Tab-separated table of C-alpha atoms in Angstrom:
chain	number	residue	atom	x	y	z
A	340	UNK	CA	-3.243	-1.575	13.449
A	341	UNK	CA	-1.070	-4.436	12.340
A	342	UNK	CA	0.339	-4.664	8.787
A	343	UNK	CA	1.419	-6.987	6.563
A	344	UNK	CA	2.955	-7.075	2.593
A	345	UNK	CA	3.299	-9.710	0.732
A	346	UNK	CA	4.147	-11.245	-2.744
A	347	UNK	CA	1.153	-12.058	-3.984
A	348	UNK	CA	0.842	-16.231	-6.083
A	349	UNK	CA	-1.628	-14.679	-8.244
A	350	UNK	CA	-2.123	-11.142	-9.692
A	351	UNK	CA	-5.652	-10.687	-10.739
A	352	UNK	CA	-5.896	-8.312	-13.808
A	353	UNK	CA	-6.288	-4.633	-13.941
A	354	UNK	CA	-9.544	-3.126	-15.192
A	355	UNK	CA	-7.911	0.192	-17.868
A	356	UNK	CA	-10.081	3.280	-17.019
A	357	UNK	CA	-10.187	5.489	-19.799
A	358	UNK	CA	-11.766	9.411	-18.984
A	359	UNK	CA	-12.411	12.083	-21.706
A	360	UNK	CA	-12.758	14.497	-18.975
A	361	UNK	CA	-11.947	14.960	-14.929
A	362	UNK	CA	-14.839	14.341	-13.844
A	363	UNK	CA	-15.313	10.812	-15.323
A	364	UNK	CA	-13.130	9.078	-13.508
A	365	UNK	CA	-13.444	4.969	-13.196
A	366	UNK	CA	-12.523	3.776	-9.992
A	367	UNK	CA	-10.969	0.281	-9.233
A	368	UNK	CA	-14.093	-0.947	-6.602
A	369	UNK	CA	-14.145	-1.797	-3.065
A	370	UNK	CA	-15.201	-4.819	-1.999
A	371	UNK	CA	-16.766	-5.752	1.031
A	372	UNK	CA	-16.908	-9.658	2.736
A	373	UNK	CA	-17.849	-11.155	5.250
A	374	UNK	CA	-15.170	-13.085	7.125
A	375	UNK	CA	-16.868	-13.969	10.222
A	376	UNK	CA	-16.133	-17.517	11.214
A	377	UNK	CA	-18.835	-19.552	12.192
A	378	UNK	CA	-18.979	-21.584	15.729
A	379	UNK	CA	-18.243	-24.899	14.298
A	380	UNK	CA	-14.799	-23.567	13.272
A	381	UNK	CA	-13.967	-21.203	16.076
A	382	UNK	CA	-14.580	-24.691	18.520
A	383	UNK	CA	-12.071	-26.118	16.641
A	384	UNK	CA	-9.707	-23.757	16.657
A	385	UNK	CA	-8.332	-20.672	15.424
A	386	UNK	CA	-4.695	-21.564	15.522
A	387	UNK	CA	-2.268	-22.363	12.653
A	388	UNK	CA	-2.697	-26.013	13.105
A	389	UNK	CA	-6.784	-26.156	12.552
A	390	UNK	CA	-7.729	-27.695	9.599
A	391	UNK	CA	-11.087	-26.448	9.472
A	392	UNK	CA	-9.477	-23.264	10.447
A	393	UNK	CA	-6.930	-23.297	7.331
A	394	UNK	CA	-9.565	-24.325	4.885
A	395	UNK	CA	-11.370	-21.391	5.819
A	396	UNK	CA	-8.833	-18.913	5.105
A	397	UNK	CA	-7.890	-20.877	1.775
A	398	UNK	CA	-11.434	-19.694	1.152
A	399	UNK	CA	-11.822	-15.988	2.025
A	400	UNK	CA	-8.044	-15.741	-0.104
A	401	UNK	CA	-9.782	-17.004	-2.846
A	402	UNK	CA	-12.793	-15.078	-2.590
A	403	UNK	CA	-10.012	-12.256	-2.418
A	404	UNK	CA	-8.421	-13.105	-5.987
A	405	UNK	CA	-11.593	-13.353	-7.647
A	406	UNK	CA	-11.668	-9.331	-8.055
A	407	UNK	CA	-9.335	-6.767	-8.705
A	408	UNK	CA	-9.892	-4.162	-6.073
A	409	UNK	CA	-9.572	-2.961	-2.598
A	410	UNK	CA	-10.757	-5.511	-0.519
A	411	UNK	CA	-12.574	-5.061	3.184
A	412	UNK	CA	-12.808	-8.177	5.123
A	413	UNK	CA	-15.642	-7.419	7.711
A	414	UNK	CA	-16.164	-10.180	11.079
A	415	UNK	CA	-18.901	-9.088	13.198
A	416	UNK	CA	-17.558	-8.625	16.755
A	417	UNK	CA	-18.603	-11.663	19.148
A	418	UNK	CA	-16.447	-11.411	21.584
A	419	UNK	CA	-13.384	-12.227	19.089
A	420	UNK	CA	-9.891	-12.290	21.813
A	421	UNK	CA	-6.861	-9.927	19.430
A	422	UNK	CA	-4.580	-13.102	19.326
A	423	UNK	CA	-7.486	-14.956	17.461
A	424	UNK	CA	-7.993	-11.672	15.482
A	425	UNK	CA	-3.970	-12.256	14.581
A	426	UNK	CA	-4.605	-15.292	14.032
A	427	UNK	CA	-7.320	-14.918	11.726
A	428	UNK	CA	-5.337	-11.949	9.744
A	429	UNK	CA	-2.393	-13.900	9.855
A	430	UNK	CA	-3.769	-17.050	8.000
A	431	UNK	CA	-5.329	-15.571	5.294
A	432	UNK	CA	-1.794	-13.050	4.620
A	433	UNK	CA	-0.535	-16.653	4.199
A	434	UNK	CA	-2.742	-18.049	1.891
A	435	UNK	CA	-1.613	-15.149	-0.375
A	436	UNK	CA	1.765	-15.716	-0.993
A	437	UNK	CA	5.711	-15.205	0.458
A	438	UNK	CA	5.350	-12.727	3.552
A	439	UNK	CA	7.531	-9.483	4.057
A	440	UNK	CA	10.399	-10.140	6.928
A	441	UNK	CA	12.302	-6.875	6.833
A	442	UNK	CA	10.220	-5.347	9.547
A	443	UNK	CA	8.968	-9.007	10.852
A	444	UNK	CA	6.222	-10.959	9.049
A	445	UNK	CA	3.831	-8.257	10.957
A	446	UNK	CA	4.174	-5.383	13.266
A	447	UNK	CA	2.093	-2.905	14.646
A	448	UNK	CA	1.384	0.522	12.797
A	449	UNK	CA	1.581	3.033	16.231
A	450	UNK	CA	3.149	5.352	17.483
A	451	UNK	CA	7.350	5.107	18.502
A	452	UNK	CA	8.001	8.443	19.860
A	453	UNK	CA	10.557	8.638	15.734
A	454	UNK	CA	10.606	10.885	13.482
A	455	UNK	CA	11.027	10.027	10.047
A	456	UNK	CA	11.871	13.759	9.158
A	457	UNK	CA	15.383	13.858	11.337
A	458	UNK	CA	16.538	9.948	10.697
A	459	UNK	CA	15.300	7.104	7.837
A	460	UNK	CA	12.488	5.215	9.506
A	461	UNK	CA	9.567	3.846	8.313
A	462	UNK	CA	6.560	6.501	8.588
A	463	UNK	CA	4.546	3.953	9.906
A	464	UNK	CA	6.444	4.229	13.248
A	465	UNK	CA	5.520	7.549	13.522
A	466	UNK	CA	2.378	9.818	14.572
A	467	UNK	CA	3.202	11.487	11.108
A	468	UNK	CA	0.220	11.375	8.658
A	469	UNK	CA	1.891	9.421	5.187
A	470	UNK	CA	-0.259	11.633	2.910
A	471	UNK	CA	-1.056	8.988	-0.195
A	472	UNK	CA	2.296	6.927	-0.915
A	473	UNK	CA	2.778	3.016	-1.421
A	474	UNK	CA	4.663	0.785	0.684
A	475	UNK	CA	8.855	0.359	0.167
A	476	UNK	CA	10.869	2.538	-0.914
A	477	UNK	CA	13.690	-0.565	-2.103
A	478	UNK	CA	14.467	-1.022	-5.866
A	479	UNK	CA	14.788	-4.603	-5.334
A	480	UNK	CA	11.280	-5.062	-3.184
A	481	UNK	CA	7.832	-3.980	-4.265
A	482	UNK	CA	4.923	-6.278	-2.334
A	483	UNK	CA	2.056	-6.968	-4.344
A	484	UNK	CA	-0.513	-6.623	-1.246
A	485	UNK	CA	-0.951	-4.747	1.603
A	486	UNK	CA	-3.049	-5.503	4.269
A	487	UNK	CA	-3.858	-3.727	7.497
A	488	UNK	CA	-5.831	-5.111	10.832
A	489	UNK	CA	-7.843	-3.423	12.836
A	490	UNK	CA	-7.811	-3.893	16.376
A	491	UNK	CA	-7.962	-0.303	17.917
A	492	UNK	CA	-9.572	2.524	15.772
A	493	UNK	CA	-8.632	6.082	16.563
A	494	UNK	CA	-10.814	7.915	18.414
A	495	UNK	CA	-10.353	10.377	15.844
A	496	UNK	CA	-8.915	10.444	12.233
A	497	UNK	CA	-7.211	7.422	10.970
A	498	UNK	CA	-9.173	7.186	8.103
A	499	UNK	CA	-7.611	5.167	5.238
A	500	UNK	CA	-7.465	6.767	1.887
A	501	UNK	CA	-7.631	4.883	-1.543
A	502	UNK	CA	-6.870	5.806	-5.106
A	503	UNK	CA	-6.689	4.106	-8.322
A	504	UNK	CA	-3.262	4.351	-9.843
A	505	UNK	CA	-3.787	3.439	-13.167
A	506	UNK	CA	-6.456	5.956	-13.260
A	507	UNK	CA	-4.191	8.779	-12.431
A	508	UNK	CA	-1.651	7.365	-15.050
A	509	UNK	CA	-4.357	8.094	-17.373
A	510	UNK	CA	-5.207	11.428	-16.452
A	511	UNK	CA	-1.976	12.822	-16.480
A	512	UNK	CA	-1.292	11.615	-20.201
A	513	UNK	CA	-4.656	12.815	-21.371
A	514	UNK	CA	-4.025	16.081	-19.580
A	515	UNK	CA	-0.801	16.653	-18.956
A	516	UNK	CA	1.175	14.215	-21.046
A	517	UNK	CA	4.424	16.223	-21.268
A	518	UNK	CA	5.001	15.207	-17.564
A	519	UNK	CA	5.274	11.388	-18.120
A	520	UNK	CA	8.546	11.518	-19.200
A	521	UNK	CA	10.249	12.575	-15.906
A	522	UNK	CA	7.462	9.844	-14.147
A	523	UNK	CA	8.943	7.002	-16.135
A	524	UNK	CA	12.512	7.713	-15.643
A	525	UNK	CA	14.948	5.771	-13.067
A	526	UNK	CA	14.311	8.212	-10.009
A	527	UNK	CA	16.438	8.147	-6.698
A	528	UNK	CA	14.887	7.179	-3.799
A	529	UNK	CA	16.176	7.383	0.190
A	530	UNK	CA	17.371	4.030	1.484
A	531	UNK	CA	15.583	3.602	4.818
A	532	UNK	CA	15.283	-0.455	5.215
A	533	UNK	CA	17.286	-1.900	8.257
A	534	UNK	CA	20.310	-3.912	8.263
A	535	UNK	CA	21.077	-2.354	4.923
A	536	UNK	CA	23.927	0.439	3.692
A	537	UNK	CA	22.337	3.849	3.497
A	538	UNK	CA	25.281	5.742	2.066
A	539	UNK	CA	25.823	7.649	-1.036
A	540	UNK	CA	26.723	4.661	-3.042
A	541	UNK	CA	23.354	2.901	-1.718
A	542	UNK	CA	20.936	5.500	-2.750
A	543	UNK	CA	22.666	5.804	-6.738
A	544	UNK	CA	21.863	1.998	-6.835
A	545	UNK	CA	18.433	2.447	-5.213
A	546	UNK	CA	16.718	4.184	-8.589
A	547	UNK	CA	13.251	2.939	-10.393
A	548	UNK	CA	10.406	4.963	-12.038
A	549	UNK	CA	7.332	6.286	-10.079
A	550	UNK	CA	5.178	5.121	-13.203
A	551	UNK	CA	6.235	1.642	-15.209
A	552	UNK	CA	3.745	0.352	-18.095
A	553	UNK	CA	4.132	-2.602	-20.511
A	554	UNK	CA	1.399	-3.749	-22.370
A	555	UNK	CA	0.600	-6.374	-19.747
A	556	UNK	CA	1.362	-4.712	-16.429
A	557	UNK	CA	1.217	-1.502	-14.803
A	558	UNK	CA	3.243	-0.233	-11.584
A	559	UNK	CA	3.247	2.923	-9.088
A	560	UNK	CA	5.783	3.634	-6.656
A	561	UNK	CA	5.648	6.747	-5.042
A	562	UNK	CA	6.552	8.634	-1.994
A	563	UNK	CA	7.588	11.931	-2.051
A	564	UNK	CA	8.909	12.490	1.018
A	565	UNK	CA	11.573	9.633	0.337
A	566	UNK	CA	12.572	11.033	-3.177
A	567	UNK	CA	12.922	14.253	-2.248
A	568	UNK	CA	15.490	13.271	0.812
A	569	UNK	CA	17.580	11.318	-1.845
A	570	UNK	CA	18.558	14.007	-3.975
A	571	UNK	CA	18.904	16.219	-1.151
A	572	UNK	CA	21.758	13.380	0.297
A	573	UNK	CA	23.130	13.486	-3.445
A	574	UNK	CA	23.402	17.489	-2.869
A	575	UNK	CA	21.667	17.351	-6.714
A	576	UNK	CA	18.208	18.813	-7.522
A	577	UNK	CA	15.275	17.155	-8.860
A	578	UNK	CA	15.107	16.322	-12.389
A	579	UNK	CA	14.172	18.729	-14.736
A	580	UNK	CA	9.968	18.626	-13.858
A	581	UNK	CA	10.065	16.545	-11.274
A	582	UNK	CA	8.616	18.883	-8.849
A	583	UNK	CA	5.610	20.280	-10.974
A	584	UNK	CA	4.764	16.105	-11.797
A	585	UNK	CA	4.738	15.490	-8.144
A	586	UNK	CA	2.505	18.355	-7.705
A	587	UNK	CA	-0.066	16.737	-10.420
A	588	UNK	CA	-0.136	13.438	-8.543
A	589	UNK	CA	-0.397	15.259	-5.416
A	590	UNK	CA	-3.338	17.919	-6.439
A	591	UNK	CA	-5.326	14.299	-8.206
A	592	UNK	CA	-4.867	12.591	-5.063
A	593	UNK	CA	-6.075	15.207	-2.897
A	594	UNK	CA	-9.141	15.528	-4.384
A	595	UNK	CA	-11.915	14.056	-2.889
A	596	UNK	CA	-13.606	13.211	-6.027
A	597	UNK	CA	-10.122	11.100	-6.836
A	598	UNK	CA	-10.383	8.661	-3.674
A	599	UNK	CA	-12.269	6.617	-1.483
A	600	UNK	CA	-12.409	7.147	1.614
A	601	UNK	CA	-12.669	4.241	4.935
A	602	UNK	CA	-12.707	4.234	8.258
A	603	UNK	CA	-11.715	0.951	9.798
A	604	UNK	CA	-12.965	-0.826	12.786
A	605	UNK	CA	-12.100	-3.692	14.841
């Protein structure tokens, strides 16, 4: 897989899910299009410099925005080459805004023979399953999408799993409110980004709630794994609660009633 973050021109809104029990949770939908090109473009070109090309991802981006959402962009397989795959994946990342270079605009998700366990790497260079997390771990960088291309599937597992945020947010301050406090607090976080200090000093600076809500936006940043390094580098222990609110967001997100799950394909 190949993946790609970027800052995103326009944020579409956030639907607020509201549950007066468990099992009435509101998920944030998937949505499924089709981005198959059609002849007429693919004869002119699927390269960077196509016009008919470009104007067709300025469409599909748009048809992106419309929703708020997962999104699954679907081209039936005729005989597609994986450099006009990237190329398609790579124009419509465009049309969504400012691209991500601190790993390269993309890179391959696969296997490096690292593990993130014994040095700071990204996970996603690993064989290591990420269990439910969202991408950087960087006060000072927090993409607004995500995308990942499919050109291999596994031959087994690899399935991606999706939750609704918000939703959680909700649930744990209808059921277990007394735990947002510690989930909205400045929390350290392991400095793994390269080219940049990773010291002491680095991680105190590197500190930013796993839950932030105004009245017009709403943010989750969470990793366990990375938090759970930095205090161990401080030689301090979690915050008071920490632990037990990580094991909330954990035991929601593990349950299959919480997620949705997708298997990709090329």
């Amino acid at each position: 897989m190949i993946r790609t973050a970027q800052s995103k021109i326009l944020i579409a809104p956030r639907p607020h899910a509201s549950q007066s029990t468990r099992d009435s949770v509101v998920h944030v939908p998937m949505h499924i299009t089709d981005a198959s090109l059609t002849q007429e473009i693919r004869k002119a070109g699927v390269t960077p410099l196509a016009e008919p090309f470009l104007d067709w991802a300025n469409n599909i981006s748009k048809q992106i925005r419309k929703k708020p959402g997962f999104v699954c962009l679907k081209i039936n397989d005729d005989g597609y080459t994986n450099q006009e795959l990237r190329c398609v994946y790579a124009a419509i990342a465009r049309t969504l805004g400012s691209l991500n270079h601190r790993y390269g605009e993309f890179f391959d998700v696969k296997d490096r023979g690292l593990d993130h366990t014994k040095e700071a790497v990204p996970v996603s260079k690993t064989r290591a399953s990420t269990g439910f997390h969202t991408d950087s771990s960087a006060a000072n960088y927090c993409p607004d999408v995500v995308g990942l291309l499919c050109l291999q599937p596994a031959h087994s597992g690899g399935e991606s799993l999706l939750a609704d945020a918000e939703t959680l947010h909700d649930w744990i301050a209808l059921y277990h409110p007394e735990s947002l406090s510690v989930l909205t607090r400045p929390l350290y976080r392991d400095v793994i980004t390269p080219g940049t200090n990773r010291n002491i000093s680095a991680i105190r600076k590197n500190a930013f709630p796993i839950f932030s809500r105004t009245e017009n936006s709403f943010q989750f940043r969470y990793m366990r794994f990375w938090i759970e390094t930095a205090y161990q580098k401080l030689g301090e222990p979690l915050p008071q609660g920490l632990r037990h609110a990580m094991n909330l967001i954990d035991s929601y997100l593990l349950d299959p009633n919480n997620t949705y799950c997708r298997s990709l394909s090329r």
